[in-house]
Amino acid sequence: TLDFSSNRDTFTDDDNIWGHDHNHDDGDVTAVAGDAHYCTTKYYDMMQDYFSWDGLDGEGGELVSVVNVFGKYYVNAFWNGSATHYGNGDCHRYGPLTTMTVVGHEFAHGWTDKTSDLIYRNESGALNESISDIIGKGLEYYADRENFTWNIGDLIRRDESVNVFRSMSNPSLRNHPKYYGGISWRTGSGDNGGVHSNSGVFNYWF
């Protein structure tokens, strides 16, 4: 299911050609919706193949994607407890976040919700984030191996000089720790106790 963020209208298409601009430079949200749907089907296939996990909850629960979140410019994606949500990027640095890694990452948050339900703060939150990174990169390797890297967010870049979000092979690249309590380990209330940085430990192990 593909929903439009402002009024949750479901995307439809008469000829099954979902947009024509593969770089999405013309703001064609049907192309972005097609990407989200394709990546979601691959996530479903991978979870079935490797874990015999059916849909969102293991029992055929619907996998819902919301695209065009917050309008034209939004460099983020998130899971809200019931659906994945994807921004369109910011035009010049980052494109839409509907890539294999990001889609797999966000749906994996739903998987975690339905299984361990790791609390999203401090160390359990870092594990939550890392599990999503692992599933996201696993999906990229499963479905788009020729573009596989150990970086998170590399394929949404329009300018290769801008930063990736995280590096699993070298977390230090983005000032994230490789080891528990090690260099760049974060504490405090920011980012729910450093969930997006301390995830580097389990990412690096993987």
Backbone as ProteinMPNN parsed JSONL, in Angstrom:
{"seq_chain_A": "TLDFSSNRDTFTDDDNIWGHDHNHDDGDVTAVAGDAHYCTTKYYDMMQDYFSWDGLDGEGGELVSVVNVFGKYYVNAFWNGSATHYGNGDCHRYGPLTTMTVVGHEFAHGWTDKTSDLIYRNESGALNESISDIIGKGLEYYADRENFTWNIGDLIRRDESVNVFRSMSNPSLRNHPKYYGGISWRTGSGDNGGVHSNSGVFNYWF", "coords_chain_A": {"N_chain_A": [[0.852, -1.179, 0.0], [0.581, 2.195, -0.857], [0.761, 5.366, 0.361], [-0.178, 8.828, 0.208], [1.272, 11.535, 1.861], [-0.077, 13.875, 2.838], [-2.902, 13.681, 2.692], [-3.315, 11.031, 2.746], [-4.106, 9.624, 0.487], [-4.383, 6.801, -1.643], [-1.972, 5.731, -3.959], [-2.569, 5.254, -7.409], [-2.338, 3.778, -10.707], [-2.848, 3.752, -14.13], [-1.479, 2.499, -16.24], [0.58, 1.105, -15.167], [3.117, 2.183, -15.252], [5.308, 3.75, -13.417], [6.028, 6.751, -13.106], [8.59, 8.63, -14.844], [11.045, 9.791, -14.545], [13.99, 8.823, -13.486], [15.829, 9.972, -11.808], [14.298, 11.608, -10.351], [14.166, 14.358, -10.589], [12.187, 16.042, -11.403], [10.318, 16.112, -9.467], [8.466, 14.043, -9.465], [6.226, 12.352, -7.807], [5.001, 9.925, -8.185], [6.94, 8.273, -9.234], [8.649, 8.067, -7.058], [6.918, 6.805, -5.292], [6.641, 4.383, -6.62], [9.249, 3.395, -6.351], [9.365, 3.046, -3.556], [7.415, 1.086, -3.218], [8.465, -1.042, -4.725], [10.881, -1.578, -3.332], [9.748, -2.319, -0.92], [8.419, -4.694, -1.595], [10.634, -6.3, -2.051], [11.75, -6.322, 0.489], [9.737, -7.735, 1.823], [9.989, -10.221, 0.485], [12.632, -10.961, 1.202], [12.454, -11.204, 4.004], [10.677, -13.293, 4.191], [12.141, -15.33, 2.905], [14.48, -15.65, 4.491], [13.709, -15.635, 7.189], [11.19, -16.679, 7.397], [9.173, -14.863, 7.854], [6.188, -13.198, 7.73], [5.016, -10.429, 6.261], [4.241, -7.436, 8.148], [3.976, -8.222, 10.852], [4.603, -10.889, 11.025], [2.425, -12.372, 10.576], [1.16, -11.807, 8.227], [0.613, -9.093, 8.275], [-0.124, -5.824, 7.002], [2.153, -4.004, 4.98], [2.868, -0.761, 5.003], [3.64, 2.141, 3.194], [4.482, 5.561, 3.308], [4.892, 8.299, 1.294], [6.499, 11.364, 0.082], [6.656, 12.912, 2.366], [5.998, 15.632, 4.461], [6.037, 17.405, 2.355], [7.974, 19.105, -0.136], [10.759, 19.275, 0.644], [12.613, 17.278, 2.654], [14.883, 15.624, 4.458], [14.861, 12.848, 5.539], [13.656, 9.793, 7.041], [11.225, 7.692, 8.604], [9.789, 5.462, 11.066], [6.578, 5.165, 12.359], [5.24, 3.559, 14.107], [3.211, 2.318, 12.831], [3.518, 2.593, 10.092], [5.903, 3.128, 7.422], [7.716, 6.114, 6.586], [8.751, 8.49, 4.171], [10.927, 11.051, 3.166], [11.473, 13.489, 0.512], [14.057, 14.275, 0.115], [16.425, 16.988, -0.37], [16.635, 18.315, -2.747], [19.211, 19.397, -3.924], [21.385, 18.169, -2.574], [20.598, 15.661, -1.467], [18.544, 13.03, -2.677], [15.234, 11.476, -2.955], [14.363, 9.344, -0.189], [13.83, 6.709, -0.715], [15.264, 4.153, -0.975], [16.749, 0.832, -1.138], [18.232, 0.286, 1.236], [17.271, 2.223, 3.071], [14.477, 1.772, 3.083], [14.398, -0.915, 3.942], [15.583, -0.527, 6.45], [13.667, 1.101, 7.807], [11.323, -0.505, 7.837], [12.345, -2.566, 9.333], [12.355, -1.472, 11.865], [9.684, -1.762, 12.473], [9.585, -4.539, 12.56], [11.22, -5.008, 14.789], [9.595, -3.754, 16.708], [7.502, -5.591, 16.779], [8.666, -7.825, 17.787], [11.189, -8.003, 19.776], [10.706, -5.473, 20.806], [12.433, -3.323, 21.545], [13.282, -0.71, 23.697], [13.352, 2.66, 22.695], [15.782, 4.224, 23.369], [18.962, 5.157, 24.762], [21.119, 2.372, 25.352], [19.543, 0.156, 24.502], [18.095, 1.419, 22.539], [20.141, 2.039, 20.738], [20.815, -0.527, 19.909], [18.389, -1.126, 18.671], [18.434, 0.715, 16.517], [20.743, -0.217, 15.195], [20.03, -2.843, 14.468], [18.138, -2.203, 12.551], [19.796, -0.921, 10.658], [21.369, -3.118, 9.93], [19.469, -4.896, 8.816], [18.615, -3.25, 6.741], [20.973, -2.951, 5.154], [21.341, -5.623, 4.637], [19.124, -6.076, 3.023], [19.786, -4.514, 0.797], [22.009, -5.947, -0.115], [20.771, -8.345, -0.711], [18.906, -7.667, -2.733], [19.98, -5.757, -4.457], [22.7, -6.113, -5.191], [24.85, -5.221, -6.743], [25.108, -2.565, -6.179], [25.851, -2.511, -3.576], [27.233, -1.262, -0.556], [29.007, -0.587, 2.513], [27.977, 1.655, 3.626], [25.534, 3.848, 5.047], [22.976, 5.549, 3.541], [24.302, 6.312, 1.244], [23.354, 6.003, -1.37], [21.352, 7.838, -1.707], [22.507, 10.213, -2.172], [22.984, 13.117, -4.121], [25.152, 14.577, -4.58], [28.316, 13.539, -4.392], [30.168, 14.527, -2.662], [28.979, 15.154, -0.292], [28.182, 14.047, 3.047], [27.783, 10.586, 3.93], [25.243, 8.955, 5.94], [25.929, 7.084, 7.942], [28.697, 4.86, 8.539], [29.15, 1.469, 8.38], [31.372, -0.17, 8.226], [33.407, 1.488, 9.01], [32.767, 3.18, 11.495], [33.926, 5.429, 12.667], [34.231, 7.271, 10.674], [32.053, 8.981, 10.696], [32.225, 9.949, 13.232], [31.29, 8.055, 15.095], [31.133, 5.441, 17.55], [33.271, 2.513, 17.545], [33.525, 0.603, 19.432], [32.182, -0.607, 22.541], [31.606, 1.928, 24.822], [33.769, 3.259, 23.821], [35.902, 5.466, 21.825], [34.143, 8.335, 20.861], [31.787, 7.441, 21.968], [28.512, 8.064, 23.11], [26.602, 9.798, 25.561], [23.884, 11.02, 27.613], [20.962, 13.113, 26.972], [20.516, 13.816, 24.334], [19.549, 12.86, 21.01], [18.072, 10.682, 21.928], [19.797, 9.493, 23.76], [21.945, 8.924, 22.16], [21.302, 7.097, 20.066], [21.62, 6.885, 17.287], [24.312, 7.106, 16.942], [25.754, 5.436, 18.784], [24.947, 3.072, 17.789], [26.891, 2.34, 16.083], [28.618, 0.456, 17.227], [27.441, -2.194, 17.236], [26.926, -2.252, 14.529], [29.521, -2.204, 13.467], [30.505, -4.6, 14.461], [28.858, -6.384, 13.001]], "CA_chain_A": [[0.0, 0.0, 0.0], [1.369, 3.423, -0.945], [-0.086, 6.481, 0.747], [0.309, 10.194, 0.047], [1.355, 11.923, 3.266], [-0.931, 14.96, 3.304], [-4.282, 13.252, 2.895], [-3.291, 9.574, 2.779], [-4.69, 9.012, -0.703], [-3.606, 5.686, -2.17], [-1.527, 5.907, -5.337], [-3.017, 4.321, -8.438], [-1.746, 4.063, -12.009], [-3.601, 2.993, -15.128], [-0.644, 1.723, -17.17], [1.635, 0.45, -14.384], [4.401, 2.855, -15.454], [5.303, 4.618, -12.237], [6.963, 7.856, -13.263], [9.522, 8.49, -15.954], [12.316, 10.426, -14.234], [14.623, 7.953, -12.503], [16.53, 10.798, -10.834], [13.249, 12.315, -9.617], [14.459, 15.783, -10.579], [10.99, 16.827, -11.688], [9.386, 15.99, -8.354], [7.435, 13.075, -9.795], [6.052, 11.517, -6.617], [4.609, 8.563, -8.544], [8.176, 7.515, -9.369], [9.098, 7.798, -5.696], [6.003, 5.794, -4.759], [7.015, 3.114, -7.245], [10.474, 2.935, -5.692], [9.018, 2.577, -2.209], [6.672, -0.164, -3.339], [9.387, -2.079, -5.187], [11.767, -1.934, -2.215], [8.932, -3.009, 0.081], [8.203, -6.084, -2.034], [11.894, -7.014, -1.844], [11.841, -6.544, 1.936], [8.822, -8.841, 2.123], [10.588, -11.457, -0.028], [13.81, -11.321, 1.996], [12.046, -11.652, 5.337], [10.102, -14.623, 3.989], [13.186, -16.28, 2.527], [15.477, -15.879, 5.537], [13.162, -15.755, 8.537], [9.792, -17.129, 7.309], [8.417, -13.778, 8.48], [5.156, -12.797, 6.775], [4.491, -9.078, 6.398], [4.692, -6.584, 9.237], [3.944, -8.844, 12.176], [4.81, -12.321, 10.923], [1.123, -12.996, 10.326], [0.567, -11.198, 7.04], [0.252, -7.695, 8.488], [0.102, -4.955, 5.851], [3.332, -3.143, 4.947], [2.384, 0.519, 4.49], [4.648, 3.171, 2.939], [4.0, 6.922, 3.098], [5.926, 9.062, 0.601], [6.283, 12.806, -0.034], [6.401, 13.367, 3.726], [6.261, 17.04, 4.747], [6.146, 18.192, 1.142], [9.051, 19.014, -1.122], [12.107, 19.138, 1.175], [12.721, 16.611, 3.949], [15.94, 14.621, 4.347], [14.714, 11.897, 6.642], [12.64, 8.753, 6.93], [10.953, 7.234, 9.962], [8.722, 4.512, 11.382], [5.751, 5.823, 13.381], [4.49, 2.57, 14.858], [2.267, 1.605, 11.964], [3.877, 2.738, 8.681], [7.159, 3.805, 7.115], [7.52, 7.438, 6.008], [9.951, 8.858, 3.422], [11.023, 12.382, 2.604], [11.921, 13.604, -0.879], [15.391, 14.849, 0.052], [16.476, 18.458, -0.344], [16.811, 18.791, -4.116], [20.56, 19.499, -4.479], [22.34, 17.275, -1.914], [20.036, 14.324, -1.292], [17.293, 12.727, -3.346], [14.247, 10.768, -2.136], [14.95, 8.336, 0.681], [13.19, 5.422, -1.017], [16.249, 3.183, -1.456], [16.673, -0.467, -0.458], [18.744, 0.358, 2.596], [16.397, 3.017, 3.936], [13.194, 1.072, 3.219], [14.627, -2.046, 4.826], [15.844, 0.016, 7.786], [12.446, 1.572, 8.465], [10.441, -1.638, 8.125], [12.95, -3.349, 10.409], [11.865, -0.922, 13.127], [8.414, -2.443, 12.719], [9.932, -5.92, 12.952], [11.664, -4.928, 16.185], [8.402, -3.475, 17.518], [6.655, -6.779, 16.894], [9.419, -8.942, 18.379], [11.82, -7.645, 21.054], [10.174, -4.186, 21.264], [13.511, -2.618, 22.24], [12.979, 0.677, 24.045], [14.122, 3.505, 21.773], [16.683, 5.179, 24.004], [20.186, 4.621, 25.353], [21.743, 1.216, 24.713], [18.55, -0.631, 23.763], [17.784, 2.193, 21.339], [21.255, 1.865, 19.796], [20.613, -1.854, 19.313], [17.233, -0.983, 17.781], [18.919, 1.375, 15.3], [21.698, -1.069, 14.503], [19.28, -3.929, 13.824], [17.557, -1.65, 11.326], [20.878, -0.756, 9.69], [21.768, -4.447, 9.465], [18.433, -5.399, 7.908], [18.642, -2.393, 5.554], [22.096, -3.339, 4.292], [21.046, -6.98, 4.187], [18.188, -5.977, 1.902], [20.535, -4.034, -0.365], [22.823, -7.068, -0.594], [19.831, -9.349, -1.228], [18.126, -7.254, -3.903], [20.678, -4.794, -5.316], [24.063, -6.397, -4.765], [25.852, -4.472, -7.509], [25.251, -1.242, -5.565], [26.063, -2.678, -2.146], [28.376, -0.741, 0.182], [28.767, -0.626, 3.957], [27.545, 2.98, 4.06], [24.104, 4.125, 5.15], [22.613, 6.817, 2.926], [25.16, 6.698, 0.124], [22.644, 6.004, -2.651], [20.426, 8.973, -1.839], [23.284, 11.425, -2.413], [23.102, 13.669, -5.465], [26.494, 15.143, -4.617], [29.131, 12.561, -3.672], [31.017, 15.191, -1.674], [28.263, 15.268, 0.981], [28.403, 12.911, 3.921], [26.834, 9.5, 4.163], [24.703, 9.07, 7.291], [26.737, 6.25, 8.825], [29.508, 3.823, 7.91], [29.192, 0.277, 9.218], [32.726, -0.715, 8.213], [34.272, 2.44, 9.695], [31.901, 4.163, 12.163], [34.692, 6.64, 12.988], [34.067, 8.207, 9.563], [31.047, 9.964, 11.121], [32.392, 10.15, 14.679], [30.521, 7.076, 15.844], [32.068, 4.496, 18.183], [33.417, 1.141, 17.076], [33.536, -0.306, 20.583], [31.348, -0.191, 23.668], [32.256, 2.888, 25.689], [34.999, 3.705, 23.196], [35.979, 6.809, 21.262], [32.896, 8.877, 20.302], [30.607, 6.91, 22.668], [27.696, 9.199, 23.527], [25.654, 9.681, 26.662], [23.057, 12.214, 27.724], [19.587, 13.028, 26.454], [20.457, 14.075, 22.9], [19.341, 11.707, 20.128], [17.589, 9.586, 22.782], [20.936, 8.812, 24.358], [22.937, 8.566, 21.142], [20.92, 5.845, 19.394], [22.119, 6.844, 15.91], [25.776, 7.045, 16.943], [26.216, 4.238, 19.482], [24.643, 1.924, 16.919], [28.117, 1.99, 15.379], [29.266, -0.699, 17.86], [26.865, -3.433, 16.678], [27.141, -2.171, 13.078], [30.906, -2.575, 13.188], [30.587, -6.051, 14.706], [28.228, -7.054, 11.883]], "C_chain_A": [[0.887, 1.227, 0.0], [0.46, 4.612, -0.68], [0.61, 7.811, 0.504], [0.186, 10.886, 1.397], [0.318, 12.945, 3.705], [-2.355, 14.508, 3.567], [-4.451, 11.745, 2.821], [-4.057, 8.94, 1.624], [-3.784, 7.895, -1.194], [-3.226, 5.96, -3.618], [-2.136, 4.842, -6.234], [-2.365, 4.718, -9.758], [-2.401, 3.155, -13.038], [-2.73, 2.092, -15.994], [0.519, 1.002, -16.476], [3.028, 0.955, -14.733], [4.473, 3.961, -14.411], [6.372, 5.701, -12.362], [7.984, 7.568, -14.345], [10.904, 9.028, -15.628], [13.009, 9.651, -13.129], [15.453, 8.722, -11.487], [15.57, 11.635, -9.996], [13.48, 13.827, -9.576], [13.221, 16.634, -10.838], [9.951, 16.698, -10.588], [8.267, 15.014, -8.603], [7.263, 12.099, -8.634], [5.557, 10.121, -6.966], [5.836, 7.689, -8.744], [8.716, 7.136, -7.997], [8.22, 6.721, -5.057], [6.314, 4.419, -5.337], [8.273, 2.535, -6.634], [10.165, 2.344, -4.322], [8.316, 1.227, -2.272], [7.591, -1.311, -3.76], [10.297, -2.545, -4.045], [11.007, -2.689, -1.13], [8.676, -4.456, -0.315], [9.471, -6.907, -1.83], [12.129, -7.28, -0.361], [10.958, -7.722, 2.336], [9.43, -10.177, 1.696], [11.762, -11.91, 0.836], [13.411, -11.866, 3.364], [11.388, -13.025, 5.277], [11.209, -15.652, 3.773], [14.1, -16.64, 3.698], [14.888, -16.18, 6.909], [11.748, -16.343, 8.57], [8.868, -16.13, 8.004], [7.481, -13.178, 7.442], [4.64, -11.4, 7.089], [5.055, -8.335, 7.592], [4.905, -7.351, 10.534], [4.21, -10.338, 12.166], [3.549, -13.087, 10.613], [0.395, -12.337, 9.169], [0.152, -9.755, 7.217], [0.7, -6.804, 7.348], [1.363, -4.104, 6.031], [2.948, -1.835, 4.252], [3.536, 1.504, 4.367], [3.971, 4.507, 2.69], [5.135, 7.72, 2.475], [5.542, 10.535, 0.534], [5.988, 13.432, 1.329], [6.851, 14.815, 3.893], [6.563, 17.847, 3.49], [7.448, 18.014, 0.405], [10.413, 18.693, -0.511], [12.093, 18.506, 2.559], [13.718, 15.478, 3.809], [15.856, 13.698, 5.558], [13.675, 10.853, 6.256], [12.406, 8.241, 8.345], [9.824, 6.202, 9.98], [7.903, 5.114, 12.511], [4.925, 4.846, 14.214], [3.5, 1.795, 14.022], [2.645, 1.651, 10.492], [5.259, 3.358, 8.567], [6.857, 5.102, 6.381], [8.83, 7.902, 5.385], [9.863, 10.288, 2.902], [11.567, 12.351, 1.19], [13.362, 14.089, -1.002], [15.325, 16.359, 0.045], [16.871, 19.045, -1.687], [18.261, 18.707, -4.588], [21.558, 18.533, -3.847], [21.847, 15.83, -1.87], [18.723, 14.195, -2.058], [16.333, 12.005, -2.417], [14.878, 9.604, -1.373], [14.359, 6.946, 0.453], [14.177, 4.47, -1.683], [16.108, 1.889, -0.661], [17.089, -0.361, 1.001], [17.785, 1.083, 3.524], [15.055, 2.321, 4.143], [13.339, -0.128, 4.147], [14.839, -1.615, 6.258], [14.54, 0.368, 8.495], [11.477, 0.422, 8.766], [11.012, -2.534, 9.22], [12.606, -2.782, 11.778], [10.51, -1.537, 13.486], [8.616, -3.881, 13.167], [10.367, -5.959, 14.416], [10.491, -4.653, 17.113], [7.599, -4.741, 17.791], [7.377, -7.955, 17.546], [9.977, -8.523, 19.736], [11.276, -6.357, 21.649], [11.207, -3.411, 22.074], [13.142, -1.155, 22.477], [13.914, 1.599, 23.274], [14.857, 4.62, 22.513], [17.862, 4.423, 24.607], [20.646, 3.356, 24.625], [20.739, 0.348, 23.958], [18.132, 0.085, 22.489], [18.877, 2.089, 20.296], [21.182, 0.496, 19.132], [19.458, -1.828, 18.323], [17.682, -0.381, 16.446], [19.854, 0.468, 14.509], [21.012, -2.238, 13.814], [18.654, -3.431, 12.525], [18.623, -1.407, 10.261], [21.277, -2.105, 9.091], [20.749, -5.012, 8.48], [18.423, -4.566, 6.617], [19.768, -2.757, 4.609], [21.937, -4.772, 3.803], [20.114, -6.98, 2.994], [18.902, -5.486, 0.647], [21.377, -5.158, -0.962], [21.951, -8.129, -1.256], [19.264, -8.951, -2.588], [18.854, -6.34, -4.876], [22.176, -4.897, -5.068], [25.103, -5.575, -5.5], [26.071, -3.073, -6.949], [25.558, -1.309, -4.077], [27.341, -1.982, -1.67], [28.052, -0.912, 1.667], [28.32, 0.724, 4.506], [26.028, 3.072, 4.095], [23.844, 5.498, 4.539], [23.448, 7.21, 1.733], [24.382, 6.826, -1.179], [21.59, 7.095, -2.766], [21.179, 10.263, -2.17], [23.207, 11.841, -3.886], [24.484, 14.27, -5.674], [27.374, 14.226, -3.767], [30.082, 13.199, -2.674], [30.308, 15.338, -0.326], [28.398, 13.962, 1.754], [27.348, 11.819, 3.754], [26.336, 9.643, 5.594], [25.562, 8.315, 8.304], [27.579, 5.303, 7.975], [29.57, 2.636, 8.859], [30.604, -0.302, 9.285], [33.716, 0.189, 8.93], [33.41, 3.514, 10.364], [32.604, 5.478, 12.48], [34.575, 7.695, 11.89], [33.079, 9.308, 9.906], [31.074, 10.184, 12.633], [31.435, 9.304, 15.506], [31.472, 6.033, 16.415], [32.093, 3.136, 17.492], [33.249, 0.142, 18.218], [32.711, 0.283, 21.716], [32.132, 0.73, 24.611], [33.508, 3.499, 25.1], [34.936, 5.131, 22.691], [34.667, 7.159, 20.562], [31.635, 8.256, 20.916], [29.827, 8.07, 23.263], [26.771, 8.833, 24.672], [24.85, 10.973, 26.721], [21.726, 12.04, 27.027], [19.493, 13.229, 24.948], [20.349, 12.802, 22.079], [18.945, 10.467, 20.934], [18.732, 8.787, 23.398], [21.939, 8.302, 23.342], [22.602, 7.326, 20.342], [21.488, 5.746, 17.979], [23.643, 6.817, 15.831], [26.272, 5.769, 17.608], [25.829, 2.951, 18.762], [25.879, 1.461, 16.157], [28.793, 0.737, 15.935], [28.761, -2.001, 17.237], [27.013, -3.442, 15.159], [28.538, -2.66, 12.712], [31.123, -4.068, 13.432], [30.011, -6.816, 13.501], [29.099, -6.994, 10.627]], "O_chain_A": [[1.844, 1.301, 0.771], [-0.503, 4.838, -1.413], [1.834, 7.907, 0.583], [-0.874, 10.84, 2.022], [-0.134, 12.891, 4.849], [-2.957, 14.911, 4.563], [-5.57, 11.232, 2.832], [-4.597, 7.843, 1.764], [-2.56, 8.023, -1.166], [-4.068, 6.374, -4.415], [-2.21, 3.671, -5.861], [-1.896, 5.846, -9.915], [-2.498, 1.943, -12.843], [-3.183, 1.037, -16.439], [1.342, 0.365, -17.135], [4.014, 0.244, -14.537], [3.784, 4.976, -14.512], [7.465, 5.59, -11.807], [8.215, 6.417, -14.716], [11.853, 8.753, -16.361], [12.661, 9.799, -11.957], [15.757, 8.197, -10.416], [15.984, 12.294, -9.042], [13.044, 14.499, -8.642], [13.212, 17.824, -10.523], [8.813, 17.134, -10.762], [7.2, 15.144, -8.002], [8.034, 11.151, -8.484], [5.671, 9.211, -6.145], [5.793, 6.493, -8.46], [9.185, 6.016, -7.795], [8.72, 5.835, -4.365], [6.258, 3.413, -4.63], [8.364, 1.326, -6.42], [10.652, 1.267, -3.977], [8.595, 0.334, -1.471], [7.507, -2.414, -3.22], [10.465, -3.743, -3.82], [11.553, -3.592, -0.496], [8.712, -5.347, 0.533], [9.395, -8.084, -1.475], [12.645, -8.334, 0.01], [11.379, -8.597, 3.093], [9.394, -11.149, 2.45], [11.88, -13.09, 1.164], [13.96, -12.866, 3.826], [11.524, -13.826, 6.201], [11.206, -16.717, 4.39], [14.454, -17.806, 3.874], [15.496, -16.897, 7.703], [11.167, -16.491, 9.645], [7.901, -16.516, 8.66], [7.926, -12.705, 6.396], [3.915, -11.204, 8.064], [6.193, -8.563, 8.002], [5.901, -7.149, 11.228], [4.06, -10.995, 13.196], [3.581, -14.301, 10.41], [-0.835, -12.31, 9.132], [-0.594, -9.229, 6.39], [1.779, -7.0, 6.788], [1.602, -3.555, 7.107], [2.729, -1.817, 3.041], [4.314, 1.686, 5.303], [2.994, 4.58, 1.944], [6.218, 7.815, 3.051], [4.423, 10.916, 0.877], [5.183, 14.357, 1.44], [7.964, 15.172, 3.506], [7.263, 18.857, 3.551], [7.976, 16.905, 0.322], [11.164, 17.909, -1.092], [11.623, 19.113, 3.522], [13.449, 14.487, 3.131], [16.675, 13.768, 6.473], [12.929, 11.008, 5.29], [13.291, 8.343, 9.195], [9.029, 6.094, 9.046], [8.466, 5.534, 13.522], [4.019, 5.254, 14.941], [3.005, 0.747, 14.437], [2.154, 0.839, 9.709], [5.732, 4.026, 9.486], [5.874, 5.194, 5.646], [9.896, 7.738, 5.978], [8.875, 10.687, 2.286], [12.059, 11.324, 0.722], [13.844, 14.295, -2.116], [14.307, 16.949, 0.406], [17.389, 20.16, -1.75], [18.534, 18.011, -5.566], [22.497, 18.11, -4.52], [22.584, 14.899, -2.193], [17.905, 15.115, -2.086], [16.583, 11.926, -1.214], [15.812, 8.964, -1.857], [14.394, 6.102, 1.35], [13.962, 4.031, -2.813], [15.43, 1.855, 0.366], [16.397, -0.851, 1.893], [17.515, 0.619, 4.632], [14.547, 2.283, 5.264], [12.51, -0.339, 5.033], [14.339, -2.254, 7.183], [14.329, -0.017, 9.645], [10.878, 0.387, 9.84], [10.264, -3.185, 9.949], [12.566, -3.526, 12.759], [10.227, -1.798, 14.656], [7.907, -4.377, 14.043], [9.941, -6.823, 15.181], [10.395, -5.249, 18.186], [7.082, -4.938, 18.891], [6.755, -8.979, 17.827], [9.297, -8.677, 20.75], [11.364, -6.151, 22.859], [10.905, -2.903, 23.154], [12.736, -0.452, 21.551], [15.118, 1.356, 23.204], [14.588, 5.803, 22.307], [17.778, 3.234, 24.917], [20.564, 3.289, 23.399], [21.054, -0.148, 22.876], [17.849, -0.555, 21.477], [18.591, 2.054, 19.099], [21.452, 0.365, 17.939], [19.537, -2.437, 17.257], [17.352, -0.9, 15.38], [19.762, 0.398, 13.284], [21.373, -2.589, 12.69], [18.639, -4.143, 11.522], [18.38, -1.661, 9.081], [21.495, -2.215, 7.884], [21.119, -5.543, 7.433], [18.242, -5.111, 5.528], [19.557, -2.863, 3.4], [22.346, -5.103, 2.69], [20.275, -7.773, 2.066], [18.648, -5.99, -0.447], [21.446, -5.3, -2.183], [22.352, -8.738, -2.247], [19.151, -9.783, -3.488], [18.401, -6.16, -6.007], [22.839, -3.903, -4.773], [26.146, -5.259, -4.929], [27.104, -2.457, -7.211], [25.531, -0.288, -3.388], [28.394, -2.096, -2.297], [26.952, -1.331, 2.026], [28.286, 0.917, 5.722], [25.331, 2.46, 3.286], [24.426, 6.493, 4.97], [23.326, 8.334, 1.244], [24.713, 7.67, -2.011], [20.992, 7.258, -3.83], [20.556, 11.294, -2.42], [23.349, 11.009, -4.782], [24.93, 14.449, -6.808], [27.194, 14.147, -2.552], [30.741, 12.49, -1.914], [30.959, 15.618, 0.681], [28.691, 12.911, 1.183], [26.182, 12.096, 3.475], [26.935, 10.371, 6.385], [25.881, 8.83, 9.375], [27.223, 4.985, 6.84], [29.991, 2.774, 10.007], [30.986, -0.87, 10.308], [34.749, -0.279, 9.408], [33.325, 4.635, 9.864], [31.96, 6.524, 12.555], [34.795, 8.88, 12.142], [33.238, 10.445, 9.462], [30.067, 10.559, 13.234], [30.849, 9.772, 16.482], [32.516, 5.766, 15.821], [31.096, 2.673, 16.938], [32.88, -1.012, 18.001], [32.561, 1.499, 21.836], [33.184, 0.355, 25.129], [34.243, 4.192, 25.803], [34.054, 5.905, 23.063], [34.148, 6.374, 19.768], [30.531, 8.515, 20.438], [30.418, 8.969, 23.86], [26.235, 7.727, 24.746], [25.109, 11.909, 25.964], [21.4, 10.954, 26.548], [18.491, 12.85, 24.341], [20.972, 11.79, 22.4], [19.41, 9.358, 20.668], [18.65, 7.567, 23.539], [22.693, 7.369, 23.615], [23.5, 6.571, 19.969], [21.805, 4.651, 17.515], [24.204, 6.535, 14.772], [27.13, 5.083, 17.052], [26.326, 1.873, 19.088], [25.922, 0.342, 15.648], [29.472, 0.026, 15.193], [29.554, -2.817, 16.767], [27.203, -4.5, 14.559], [28.712, -3.43, 11.767], [31.848, -4.721, 12.682], [30.612, -7.785, 13.038], [28.712, -7.516, 9.582]]}, "name": "protein", "num_of_chains": 1, "seq": "TLDFSSNRDTFTDDDNIWGHDHNHDDGDVTAVAGDAHYCTTKYYDMMQDYFSWDGLDGEGGELVSVVNVFGKYYVNAFWNGSATHYGNGDCHRYGPLTTMTVVGHEFAHGWTDKTSDLIYRNESGALNESISDIIGKGLEYYADRENFTWNIGDLIRRDESVNVFRSMSNPSLRNHPKYYGGISWRTGSGDNGGVHSNSGVFNYWF"}
